[in-house]
Structure formats: C-alpha cells, structure tokens
Tab-separated table of C-alpha atoms in Angstrom:
chain	number	residue	atom	x	y	z
A	7	MET	CA	83.492	155.029	125.388
A	8	VAL	CA	86.049	155.417	128.132
A	9	GLN	CA	87.425	158.908	128.463
A	10	GLN	CA	89.933	160.532	130.757
A	11	ARG	CA	88.278	162.510	133.502
A	12	LYS	CA	88.554	166.273	133.392
A	13	GLY	CA	91.531	167.515	135.307
A	14	GLN	CA	93.212	164.085	135.157
A	15	GLU	CA	94.907	164.163	131.769
A	16	GLU	CA	98.396	163.239	132.892
A	17	GLU	CA	100.105	161.429	130.041
A	18	GLY	CA	100.614	157.707	130.548
A	19	VAL	CA	97.888	157.244	133.178
A	20	ILE	CA	94.688	155.425	132.260
A	21	HIS	CA	91.420	156.491	133.862
A	22	THR	CA	88.663	153.998	133.095
A	23	ASN	CA	85.230	152.886	134.185
A	24	GLY	CA	85.904	149.277	133.177
A	25	THR	CA	84.617	149.377	129.604
A	26	THR	CA	86.622	149.016	126.416
A	27	LEU	CA	88.209	152.122	124.958
A	28	THR	CA	87.814	152.821	121.227
A	29	SER	CA	89.910	155.462	119.552
A	30	THR	CA	88.708	158.109	117.145
A	31	GLU	CA	90.385	158.841	113.832
A	32	SER	CA	93.320	161.203	113.578
A	33	ALA	CA	92.995	164.543	111.837
A	34	SER	CA	94.741	163.297	108.682
A	35	GLN	CA	92.360	160.312	108.470
A	36	ARG	CA	89.315	162.572	108.643
A	37	GLN	CA	90.279	164.489	105.506
A	38	VAL	CA	88.140	163.868	102.436
A	39	VAL	CA	89.716	161.564	99.837
A	40	PRO	CA	89.281	162.963	96.307
A	41	GLU	CA	87.072	161.263	93.734
A	42	GLY	CA	88.649	158.766	91.344
A	43	THR	CA	90.649	156.938	94.003
A	44	LEU	CA	90.355	153.196	94.502
A	45	GLU	CA	87.508	152.041	96.735
A	46	ILE	CA	87.833	150.236	100.044
A	47	GLY	CA	87.742	146.487	99.425
A	48	THR	CA	89.499	146.698	96.057
A	49	SER	CA	92.046	143.958	95.374
A	50	VAL	CA	95.344	145.383	94.184
A	51	MET	CA	98.855	144.303	93.288
A	52	CYS	CA	101.199	146.690	95.061
A	53	THR	CA	104.815	147.165	96.098
A	54	ALA	CA	105.322	146.624	99.836
A	55	THR	CA	107.694	148.943	101.673
A	56	PHE	CA	109.244	146.216	103.847
A	57	ASP	CA	110.776	144.185	100.980
A	58	ASN	CA	110.116	146.254	97.818
A	59	GLN	CA	108.407	143.210	96.304
A	60	GLU	CA	104.970	143.071	94.673
A	61	HIS	CA	102.226	141.436	96.740
A	62	LEU	CA	98.511	140.868	96.286
A	63	GLY	CA	96.519	142.844	98.845
A	64	GLU	CA	93.222	144.448	99.745
A	65	ILE	CA	92.518	148.119	100.453
A	66	ILE	CA	91.253	148.299	104.038
A	67	GLU	CA	91.149	152.094	104.441
A	68	GLN	CA	92.085	155.269	102.560
A	69	ARG	CA	93.064	158.784	103.566
A	70	MET	CA	94.427	162.046	102.187
A	71	ASP	CA	97.899	162.974	103.428
A	72	SER	CA	99.127	166.563	103.147
A	73	LYS	CA	102.589	165.382	102.046
A	74	TYR	CA	101.989	162.218	100.008
A	75	GLY	CA	98.454	162.751	98.704
A	76	VAL	CA	96.140	159.728	98.515
A	77	MET	CA	97.267	156.827	100.733
A	78	TYR	CA	95.855	153.312	101.098
A	79	TYR	CA	95.966	150.979	104.082
A	80	ILE	CA	96.754	147.527	102.668
A	81	HIS	CA	96.340	144.025	104.048
A	82	TYR	CA	98.638	141.668	102.125
A	83	ASN	CA	96.716	138.525	101.349
A	84	GLU	CA	99.462	135.969	101.889
A	85	LEU	CA	101.044	137.670	104.900
A	86	ASP	CA	100.185	138.159	108.547
A	87	LYS	CA	98.153	141.173	109.593
A	88	ARG	CA	101.192	142.543	111.437
A	89	LEU	CA	102.618	143.606	108.041
A	90	ASP	CA	99.570	145.714	107.093
A	91	GLU	CA	100.701	149.235	106.200
A	92	TRP	CA	99.907	152.597	104.634
A	93	ILE	CA	101.255	153.000	101.082
A	94	THR	CA	101.132	155.824	98.575
A	95	ALA	CA	99.101	155.605	95.383
A	96	SER	CA	102.347	155.267	93.422
A	97	ASN	CA	102.964	151.890	95.129
A	98	VAL	CA	99.816	150.442	93.551
A	99	VAL	CA	100.921	148.509	90.455
A	100	SER	CA	97.562	147.249	89.184
A	101	VAL	CA	94.017	146.353	90.183
A	102	ALA	CA	93.568	142.592	90.714
A	103	LYS	CA	90.486	140.658	89.638
A	104	SER	CA	89.984	138.667	92.820
A	105	LEU	CA	91.415	138.226	96.280
A	106	PRO	CA	91.482	134.739	97.874
A	107	ARG	CA	90.240	134.776	101.446
A	108	VAL	CA	92.282	133.593	104.390
A	109	GLY	CA	91.589	132.832	108.058
A	110	SER	CA	90.947	135.599	110.550
A	111	GLY	CA	94.619	135.754	111.466
A	112	GLY	CA	95.523	136.697	107.913
A	113	SER	CA	98.672	134.593	107.922
A	114	ALA	CA	100.170	132.770	104.993
A	115	SER	CA	99.196	129.477	106.582
A	116	GLY	CA	95.555	130.460	106.122
A	117	LEU	CA	95.868	129.397	102.472
A	118	GLU	CA	95.213	125.690	102.230
A	119	ASP	CA	97.779	123.429	100.616
A	120	THR	CA	96.581	122.409	97.176
A	121	SER	CA	97.614	118.892	98.045
A	122	MET	CA	95.152	118.897	100.930
A	123	GLN	CA	92.232	120.546	99.154
A	124	ASN	CA	91.251	117.447	97.199
A	125	GLN	CA	91.462	115.086	100.149
A	126	LYS	CA	88.582	114.225	102.414
A	127	MET	CA	89.641	114.608	106.028
A	128	THR	CA	87.882	113.641	109.198
A	129	ARG	CA	87.100	116.360	111.751
A	130	ARG	CA	90.005	115.174	113.887
A	131	GLN	CA	92.400	115.220	110.905
A	132	LYS	CA	91.289	118.730	109.977
A	133	ARG	CA	91.913	119.890	113.543
A	134	GLN	CA	95.372	118.280	113.601
A	135	TYR	CA	96.239	119.773	110.210
A	136	ALA	CA	95.143	123.219	111.383
A	137	GLU	CA	97.230	122.925	114.569
A	138	ILE	CA	100.360	121.777	112.733
A	139	ASN	CA	100.104	124.569	110.154
A	140	HIS	CA	98.886	127.234	112.623
A	141	LEU	CA	95.674	127.811	110.651
A	142	SER	CA	93.147	130.284	112.003
A	143	PRO	CA	89.537	129.308	111.281
A	144	SER	CA	87.658	131.563	108.896
A	145	VAL	CA	84.863	133.665	110.365
A	146	GLU	CA	82.277	131.445	108.680
A	147	GLU	CA	83.603	128.391	110.542
A	148	LEU	CA	83.043	129.930	113.969
A	149	PRO	CA	79.853	129.574	116.099
A	150	PRO	CA	77.327	132.432	115.577
A	151	LEU	CA	78.298	134.368	118.721
A	152	ASP	CA	82.017	134.005	117.954
A	153	GLN	CA	81.351	135.140	114.385
A	154	TYR	CA	79.781	138.344	115.689
A	155	LEU	CA	82.628	138.977	118.160
A	156	GLU	CA	85.290	138.234	115.550
A	157	LYS	CA	83.724	140.586	113.002
A	158	GLU	CA	83.440	143.294	115.670
A	159	HIS	CA	87.103	142.760	116.605
A	160	GLN	CA	88.214	142.931	112.966
A	161	GLU	CA	86.292	146.158	112.393
A	162	LYS	CA	87.703	147.877	115.496
A	163	THR	CA	91.294	146.826	114.876
A	164	LYS	CA	91.492	146.783	111.080
A	165	VAL	CA	93.763	149.835	110.913
A	166	LYS	CA	96.914	150.030	113.032
A	167	ASN	CA	96.945	153.338	114.899
A	168	VAL	CA	100.367	153.795	116.529
A	169	GLN	CA	103.079	152.994	113.982
A	170	VAL	CA	106.261	153.237	116.075
A	171	ILE	CA	107.237	153.267	119.749
A	172	GLU	CA	110.454	154.285	121.457
A	173	LEU	CA	111.147	152.092	124.487
A	174	GLY	CA	114.487	152.530	126.225
A	175	ARG	CA	117.245	152.290	123.624
A	176	HIS	CA	114.959	150.650	121.053
A	177	GLU	CA	112.734	152.125	118.377
A	178	ILE	CA	110.192	149.451	117.434
A	179	ASP	CA	107.743	149.197	114.550
A	180	THR	CA	104.372	148.075	115.907
A	181	TRP	CA	102.327	145.169	114.528
A	182	TYR	CA	98.690	145.740	115.523
A	183	PHE	CA	96.096	148.203	116.782
A	184	SER	CA	96.130	149.033	120.498
A	185	PRO	CA	93.360	151.004	122.304
A	186	TYR	CA	95.496	153.754	123.798
A	187	PRO	CA	93.338	156.700	124.918
A	188	GLU	CA	93.151	159.847	122.845
A	189	PRO	CA	95.088	161.884	121.987
A	190	HIS	CA	97.800	159.195	122.206
A	191	ALA	CA	95.913	156.797	119.943
A	192	SER	CA	96.281	159.209	117.013
A	193	CYS	CA	100.035	159.619	117.372
A	194	GLN	CA	102.318	158.203	114.714
A	195	LYS	CA	104.912	157.528	117.431
A	196	LEU	CA	104.686	157.050	121.204
A	197	TYR	CA	107.510	157.434	123.719
A	198	ILE	CA	107.331	154.912	126.571
A	199	CYS	CA	109.218	154.834	129.866
A	200	GLU	CA	110.804	151.392	130.100
A	201	TYR	CA	110.471	151.310	133.893
A	202	THR	CA	106.927	152.579	134.522
A	203	LEU	CA	105.572	151.933	130.980
A	204	LYS	CA	103.890	155.351	131.023
A	205	TYR	CA	103.438	156.673	127.500
A	206	PHE	CA	103.967	160.135	126.047
A	207	ARG	CA	103.400	161.948	122.768
A	208	LYS	CA	106.654	163.906	122.855
A	209	LYS	CA	110.257	162.989	123.564
A	210	LYS	CA	110.802	166.054	125.756
A	211	THR	CA	107.881	165.017	127.982
A	212	LEU	CA	109.423	161.562	128.383
A	213	LEU	CA	112.791	163.091	129.279
A	214	ARG	CA	111.176	165.284	131.958
A	215	HIS	CA	109.478	162.189	133.367
A	216	MET	CA	112.723	160.188	133.332
A	217	ALA	CA	114.543	162.965	135.195
A	218	LYS	CA	112.112	162.544	138.101
A	219	CYS	CA	111.491	158.760	137.837
A	220	THR	CA	113.018	156.773	140.698
A	221	LEU	CA	111.681	153.356	139.669
A	222	LYS	CA	114.275	151.170	137.945
A	223	CYS	CA	112.423	147.850	137.933
A	224	PRO	CA	108.854	146.521	137.699
A	225	PRO	CA	106.720	147.319	140.797
A	226	GLY	CA	106.629	143.802	142.235
A	227	ASP	CA	108.684	141.074	143.912
A	228	GLU	CA	111.832	139.764	142.240
A	229	ILE	CA	111.397	135.987	142.402
A	230	TYR	CA	114.264	134.827	140.190
A	231	ARG	CA	117.642	136.052	138.959
A	232	SER	CA	120.096	134.145	136.801
A	233	PRO	CA	123.608	133.502	138.162
A	234	ALA	CA	126.094	136.394	138.021
A	235	ARG	CA	129.076	134.186	137.110
A	236	ALA	CA	129.234	131.210	134.755
A	237	GLY	CA	131.599	129.219	136.983
A	238	THR	CA	129.086	128.995	139.829
A	239	ALA	CA	126.010	128.253	137.682
A	240	LEU	CA	124.236	125.086	136.686
A	241	ALA	CA	124.735	124.210	133.035
A	242	GLY	CA	122.653	126.425	130.765
A	243	THR	CA	121.424	128.816	133.485
A	244	TYR	CA	124.056	131.549	133.071
A	245	THR	CA	123.097	134.489	130.861
A	246	ASN	CA	124.896	137.655	129.823
A	247	PRO	CA	123.403	140.068	130.654
A	248	GLN	CA	121.770	138.709	133.770
A	249	ILE	CA	118.024	138.223	133.651
A	250	SER	CA	115.472	138.515	136.430
A	251	MET	CA	111.783	137.739	136.871
A	252	PHE	CA	109.344	139.958	138.776
A	253	GLU	CA	105.898	138.956	139.976
A	254	VAL	CA	103.535	141.939	139.717
A	255	ASP	CA	100.026	141.779	141.169
A	256	GLY	CA	97.448	143.353	138.862
A	257	LYS	CA	95.439	144.533	141.852
A	258	LYS	CA	98.381	146.209	143.619
A	259	ALA	CA	100.043	147.771	140.552
A	260	LYS	CA	97.002	148.411	138.392
A	261	VAL	CA	98.294	151.294	136.244
A	262	TYR	CA	101.592	149.518	135.464
A	263	CYS	CA	99.763	146.327	134.446
A	264	GLN	CA	97.253	148.250	132.331
A	265	ASN	CA	100.105	150.004	130.563
A	266	LEU	CA	101.827	146.643	130.063
A	267	CYS	CA	98.651	145.292	128.430
A	268	LEU	CA	98.368	148.289	126.124
A	269	LEU	CA	102.012	147.876	125.140
A	270	SER	CA	101.603	144.159	124.465
A	271	LYS	CA	98.473	144.743	122.376
A	272	LEU	CA	100.707	146.506	119.832
A	273	PHE	CA	102.247	143.077	119.148
A	274	LEU	CA	99.353	140.682	119.885
A	275	ASP	CA	96.337	140.680	117.582
A	276	HIS	CA	93.738	138.865	119.702
A	277	LYS	CA	94.560	140.114	123.165
A	278	THR	CA	91.371	141.299	124.926
A	279	LEU	CA	92.596	142.135	128.448
A	280	TYR	CA	93.312	145.854	128.809
A	281	TYR	CA	91.866	147.218	132.020
A	282	ASP	CA	90.480	144.428	134.206
A	283	VAL	CA	93.874	143.356	135.539
A	284	ASP	CA	92.894	142.660	139.160
A	285	PRO	CA	92.403	138.862	138.721
A	286	PHE	CA	95.847	138.410	137.132
A	287	LEU	CA	99.476	138.052	138.124
A	288	PHE	CA	102.096	139.346	135.686
A	289	TYR	CA	105.547	137.774	135.473
A	290	VAL	CA	107.882	140.316	133.876
A	291	LEU	CA	111.230	139.259	132.407
A	292	CYS	CA	114.028	141.830	132.480
A	293	GLU	CA	117.640	142.127	131.412
A	294	VAL	CA	119.725	143.611	134.226
A	295	ASP	CA	122.599	146.084	133.917
A	296	LYS	CA	124.031	149.020	135.862
A	297	ASP	CA	121.196	151.292	134.700
A	298	GLY	CA	118.358	149.078	135.907
A	299	HIS	CA	115.982	146.321	134.793
A	300	HIS	CA	114.976	146.556	131.128
A	301	VAL	CA	111.706	144.853	130.221
A	302	VAL	CA	112.118	142.010	127.714
A	303	GLY	CA	108.693	140.382	127.852
A	304	TYR	CA	106.173	138.851	130.221
A	305	PHE	CA	103.475	136.305	130.744
A	306	SER	CA	100.293	136.638	132.757
A	307	LYS	CA	98.218	134.050	134.565
A	308	GLU	CA	94.912	134.085	136.374
A	309	LYS	CA	95.126	133.932	140.144
A	310	ASP	CA	92.376	131.306	140.067
A	311	SER	CA	91.912	129.618	136.685
A	312	ALA	CA	88.832	127.411	136.429
A	313	GLU	CA	90.385	125.622	133.425
A	314	GLY	CA	93.705	125.012	135.168
A	315	ASN	CA	95.655	127.313	132.840
A	316	ASN	CA	99.130	128.275	133.984
A	317	LEU	CA	99.498	131.035	131.384
A	318	ALA	CA	97.000	133.497	129.912
A	319	CYS	CA	99.127	135.720	127.691
A	320	ILE	CA	102.788	135.713	126.657
A	321	LEU	CA	104.911	138.232	124.789
A	322	ILE	CA	108.566	138.806	123.987
A	323	LEU	CA	109.181	142.276	122.578
A	324	PRO	CA	110.555	142.186	118.998
A	325	PRO	CA	114.140	143.341	119.804
A	326	TYR	CA	114.550	140.357	122.145
A	327	GLN	CA	113.004	137.626	120.022
A	328	ARG	CA	114.999	134.611	118.748
A	329	LYS	CA	117.172	134.630	121.862
A	330	GLY	CA	115.482	131.800	123.761
A	331	TYR	CA	113.455	134.116	126.002
A	332	GLY	CA	110.088	132.796	124.801
A	333	ARG	CA	110.934	129.227	125.764
A	334	PHE	CA	112.356	130.546	129.048
A	335	LEU	CA	109.011	132.146	129.958
A	336	ILE	CA	107.127	128.970	129.021
A	337	ALA	CA	109.526	126.888	131.124
A	338	PHE	CA	109.116	129.362	133.989
A	339	SER	CA	105.317	128.967	133.923
A	340	TYR	CA	105.760	125.202	134.337
A	341	GLU	CA	108.268	125.675	137.165
A	342	LEU	CA	105.565	127.648	138.980
A	343	SER	CA	103.104	124.798	138.301
A	344	LYS	CA	105.566	122.334	139.835
A	345	LYS	CA	105.789	124.533	142.931
A	346	GLU	CA	101.971	124.537	143.068
A	347	GLY	CA	101.849	120.747	142.689
A	348	ARG	CA	99.548	120.788	139.658
A	349	VAL	CA	99.610	120.365	135.886
A	350	GLY	CA	99.114	123.358	133.646
A	351	SER	CA	98.455	124.407	130.088
A	352	PRO	CA	98.298	127.730	128.219
A	353	GLU	CA	95.026	129.474	127.561
A	354	ARG	CA	93.695	128.918	124.059
A	355	PRO	CA	93.755	129.975	121.294
A	356	LEU	CA	97.494	130.364	120.870
A	357	SER	CA	98.927	132.874	118.428
A	358	ASP	CA	100.980	131.526	115.520
A	359	LEU	CA	104.248	132.443	117.259
A	360	GLY	CA	102.955	131.093	120.579
A	361	ALA	CA	102.030	127.758	119.008
A	362	VAL	CA	105.533	127.377	117.561
A	363	SER	CA	107.179	128.204	120.901
A	364	TYR	CA	104.998	125.799	122.881
A	365	ARG	CA	105.453	122.935	120.441
A	366	SER	CA	109.214	123.465	120.594
A	367	TYR	CA	109.196	123.508	124.413
A	368	TRP	CA	106.968	120.456	124.789
A	369	THR	CA	109.050	118.506	122.285
A	370	ARG	CA	112.336	119.197	124.056
A	371	VAL	CA	111.047	118.533	127.575
A	372	ILE	CA	109.192	115.322	126.693
A	373	LEU	CA	112.112	113.903	124.713
A	374	GLU	CA	114.584	114.748	127.486
A	375	THR	CA	112.273	113.126	130.049
A	376	LEU	CA	112.080	109.938	127.957
A	377	ARG	CA	115.849	109.974	127.414
A	378	ASP	CA	116.676	110.327	131.105
A	379	CYS	CA	114.275	107.598	132.214
A	380	LYS	CA	115.743	104.083	132.230
A	381	HIS	CA	112.385	102.301	132.230
A	382	SER	CA	109.135	102.563	130.283
A	383	MET	CA	106.952	105.577	131.005
A	384	SER	CA	103.263	106.272	130.628
A	385	ILE	CA	101.670	109.563	129.594
A	386	LYS	CA	100.712	110.086	133.248
A	387	ASP	CA	104.327	109.527	134.359
A	388	ILE	CA	105.567	112.220	131.973
A	389	SER	CA	102.837	114.608	133.132
A	390	ASP	CA	103.738	114.069	136.798
A	391	ARG	CA	107.400	114.875	136.123
A	392	THR	CA	106.904	117.873	133.863
A	393	SER	CA	103.529	119.350	134.955
A	394	ILE	CA	102.500	119.312	131.260
A	395	ARG	CA	98.858	118.391	130.694
A	396	THR	CA	98.337	114.882	129.311
A	397	GLU	CA	96.453	116.166	126.240
A	398	ASP	CA	99.432	118.351	125.294
A	399	ILE	CA	101.802	115.401	125.711
A	400	VAL	CA	99.663	113.187	123.482
A	401	LYS	CA	99.459	115.822	120.713
A	402	THR	CA	103.215	116.423	120.852
A	403	LEU	CA	104.023	112.696	120.612
A	404	GLU	CA	101.498	112.315	117.779
A	405	GLY	CA	103.272	115.099	115.892
A	406	LEU	CA	106.546	113.197	116.342
A	407	SER	CA	104.900	109.851	115.397
A	408	LEU	CA	106.048	108.398	118.734
A	409	ILE	CA	102.675	107.187	120.032
A	410	LYS	CA	100.166	104.528	119.091
A	411	TYR	CA	96.551	104.010	120.080
A	412	TRP	CA	96.025	100.384	121.083
A	413	LYS	CA	92.900	98.883	122.652
A	414	GLY	CA	91.718	102.190	124.111
A	415	ASP	CA	95.105	103.305	125.460
A	416	HIS	CA	97.923	105.493	124.195
A	417	ILE	CA	101.183	103.538	124.005
A	418	ILE	CA	104.517	105.352	123.666
A	419	SER	CA	106.487	103.656	120.894
A	420	VAL	CA	110.072	104.903	120.926
A	421	THR	CA	113.703	103.764	121.124
A	422	GLN	CA	116.721	105.571	122.517
A	423	LYS	CA	118.087	105.967	118.994
A	424	ILE	CA	114.917	107.724	117.797
A	425	ILE	CA	114.949	110.027	120.843
A	426	ASP	CA	118.579	110.996	120.175
A	427	GLU	CA	117.805	111.693	116.509
A	428	HIS	CA	114.924	114.002	117.409
A	429	LEU	CA	117.005	115.811	120.039
A	430	ARG	CA	119.809	116.374	117.517
A	431	THR	CA	117.369	118.178	115.204
A	432	ILE	CA	116.548	120.736	117.939
A	433	SER	CA	120.006	120.946	119.520
A	434	SER	CA	120.754	124.251	117.746
A	435	GLU	CA	117.750	126.018	119.299
A	436	LYS	CA	118.673	128.590	121.935
A	437	ASN	CA	117.638	127.353	125.350
A	438	ILE	CA	118.021	129.103	128.715
A	439	GLU	CA	117.746	126.696	131.625
A	440	ILE	CA	116.183	127.568	134.984
A	441	ASP	CA	117.887	126.828	138.297
A	442	PRO	CA	114.952	125.860	140.598
A	443	SER	CA	117.053	126.575	143.681
A	444	ARG	CA	117.130	130.269	142.731
A	445	LEU	CA	113.327	130.516	142.451
A	446	ARG	CA	111.689	132.334	145.378
A	447	TYR	CA	108.004	131.625	144.942
A	448	ASP	CA	105.124	130.958	147.323
A	449	PRO	CA	101.946	129.825	145.532
A	450	LEU	CA	98.908	132.046	145.891
A	451	ILE	CA	95.856	130.168	147.173
A	452	VAL	CA	92.644	131.975	146.246
A	453	THR	CA	89.540	131.655	148.406
A	454	HIS	CA	86.454	133.469	147.112
A	455	HIS	CA	87.599	137.034	146.328
A	456	SER	CA	90.760	137.067	148.376
A	457	GLY	CA	94.092	135.349	148.067
A	458	LYS	CA	96.849	134.441	150.493
A	459	ARG	CA	100.373	133.155	150.196
A	460	VAL	CA	101.210	129.729	151.491
A	461	HIS	CA	104.563	128.004	151.953
A	462	MET	CA	104.724	124.597	150.286
C-alpha cells in the first residue's frame, strides 16, 4: 500500500513508490450493521434517488449511518455502474427472486436483445453486434488472466468512495471509485483547485490555497487557441468562450498529471494509469476568460506507442459534456497525427461514451472526405487524408452499409445522394472545427528513454 511519507502530508500532493494505492474504509463504513438487515448480494427492488423510480438492483455493500440507520450500496441491474448509490432501508421496496447478470461495465446494453438471443451468430457477427451496442464482455468470456484482473478490479472499485467534488464554479456528482490517498479517500466531498488540481478536505483549506496560488493555467505549453473574433475565423472554429489546448509533459509536471488522473478516475471506470505518468503527454482543454483557463477535459497519449495509438485516455468533465468538446479532442488527436505524418487510433477498449464519440467522429470525417472528392477513393486514400487507421474506416463504412467485400478487397459502394442523406442525419450534432494554421506543435521523436522535439 502506498502511504504518504511522515512529515509530507500536504493536502493535494501525492507521495508514491510507484505501486497502486488502495483506500481503507471510512469510520461510518466500519460500524457494525445490526442483525436482520439484508445480506450483501441480495437482489432487491428499490426506489432510486436520481429519478424516484423503482429499479431492480443488487446490494453490493451495507453500513450503519448515525443519521439514517442501515444503508445499502446498490448496483442497478439495467443501468451503468456510474449510477450506483447508497440508499436507506426505506427505499427498499421488496426482495427480488433473481438478478439477471450483465457485462462487467454494468450498462443497460449488457442485456442481450431477445431478438438476438435465439439467433446463431458467427464470431465476427457477435463482435460487430457487441461493438454497435457497446456491450462489455462478461467476466466468464475473458481469458483466464483477464478474468482474474477484472475480478480484482471489480472488488477494489465496487463502492464509490468520494461522492461529490467542487471544482471551480461547479459542484459535480462523481461516477466511480478513485484511489485518492487517505484521509481524502474517505471524504464525502473533495474540494479541488481548478488550476493545480490539488485536492482538499475542507473549503477553507482550498480558499487559503487559492489566495496564494499564482498558476492560472495548466503547467505546460499552449499549442492552440481558438479565434477571439468570429469575423476573422474559419467557419466553425470560433467558440465563445475561447478555448485553448495545453500540452503537459507527465515527466515535467508529475504531480499535476497524477492529480489529473485521480480526478478523471472519478468519471472513468476502467482507467488504470494513476502514478506512472512519465511516458505520457497530456493535452488539456480549457475554456478561457478573464479569470484564467478553466479545465474542461483532456486526452493523453504515449510518447512512444508500440501499437501506433494516438490517444490513450479521454475525458470531458460532466458540466461540459454535450457541447462538442469530446469530438473536438478526438479531432485534435488526429491533427497531431497529421503533423507526425502517421495514422492513429485510440487505445482499446473504449468506454461506452468513448465508443459513441469515436463512431460519430469517424462517420462525419469519412463522409465529408467522400463528399469532397470528385473521383473514386480507396480505403487507403481515405486513411492518407484523415490519418484514421484503415481498420477503423472499414468498420465505420460497414456500420453505414457503404462497403462491400469483393474478391478479397473492400469496395466502397456509395453515391453522392447517399452521402448527403447520411450527413443530414448528423448535421444537428455540435461540431467545433480546428484551424490547423493556429496549431503550434512540434512532434516528439522518442529514442530509447529520451525524447526530442523536431520541426517537420
């Protein structure tokens, strides 16, 4: 277990020896639950606090609360794990007979369509069906080693620790467990500085920190900023407020990047990177105003990816979702790939929200590329223009039924009318364009354990 060193207990600073931190239970969780309560693993019908509707769920944990008495931590069977919550005994309506199992992600899509259950599918069809419906494989479907790791992950993260965070002007309900060090891990609410991402247990401690904090932006290089005025901007690139992108080196700004990872883990279930940030670059998206740069989200990428991935992890904080920022970050990762002169693809597996965002981005870019080209194009031609990996292009076109497999080759089968029809269906999606001329980026070439910037 990683612990803070004696004499170095400053709030918001992580002291580690490189191993994974596991939190201990809070004082309220350690209290003895009286006899006669429902057992862990019991299937119950209960009233959820987020919609006041009855849902089928499973008791994951129980505790005795000094104010509310017996409380149960519930995973709702048909809903994503991010909606797991503590409820009082009065919210339990009845004990259910059975609880259908879902994939490890716990999302509604983990329940198979009854129309598909009675059909025999090939391995390829099953994989395509799972991708389209964002299905997470059940633990039993994974290889033995992955089964062990998945079960270990589920056990460690089954109960969400921090319930709420205050970040800048936003108070945000968290989604998942995050391995903050004690005593922060046992806090119901954490207060986080939006500029340094240091975390505190009390609001007054945050205010004292803010009074002395001189940093008003991420500790890296600003490599992009959207135009300040709409009249001088390329179509679709102007935003209000302005946005900017910072490149932060995990080796140079280790504590900031570690804190960013801990923050993101509150909203990403299967994120495993917490402390070993040296091999990564972090691209932090901010909204800009007179007070400073306010973090919106980020993506990370390995400095030297053996698989050719141009993105390792991506997150848009909940208050900024559904504004086009997710697609902006994805587009930005491909702009960097174009600067590097290579194709790229995100690291797998993708989260359910990540899969939706990527499919939306690939669809728009590929259709626009086909629309703007006046002659026939091959899969390789599209890849060269967009830096999207050929496998991702093929899967996207298959999902749109715009590709055929003929005599060992993939043939794009599409007319201008079909392209226009598909583009009309996604025309309402928010999309922030990138002006490549405003991007200040020199690719990092890694040799052995060192990296250097080169001008291309």
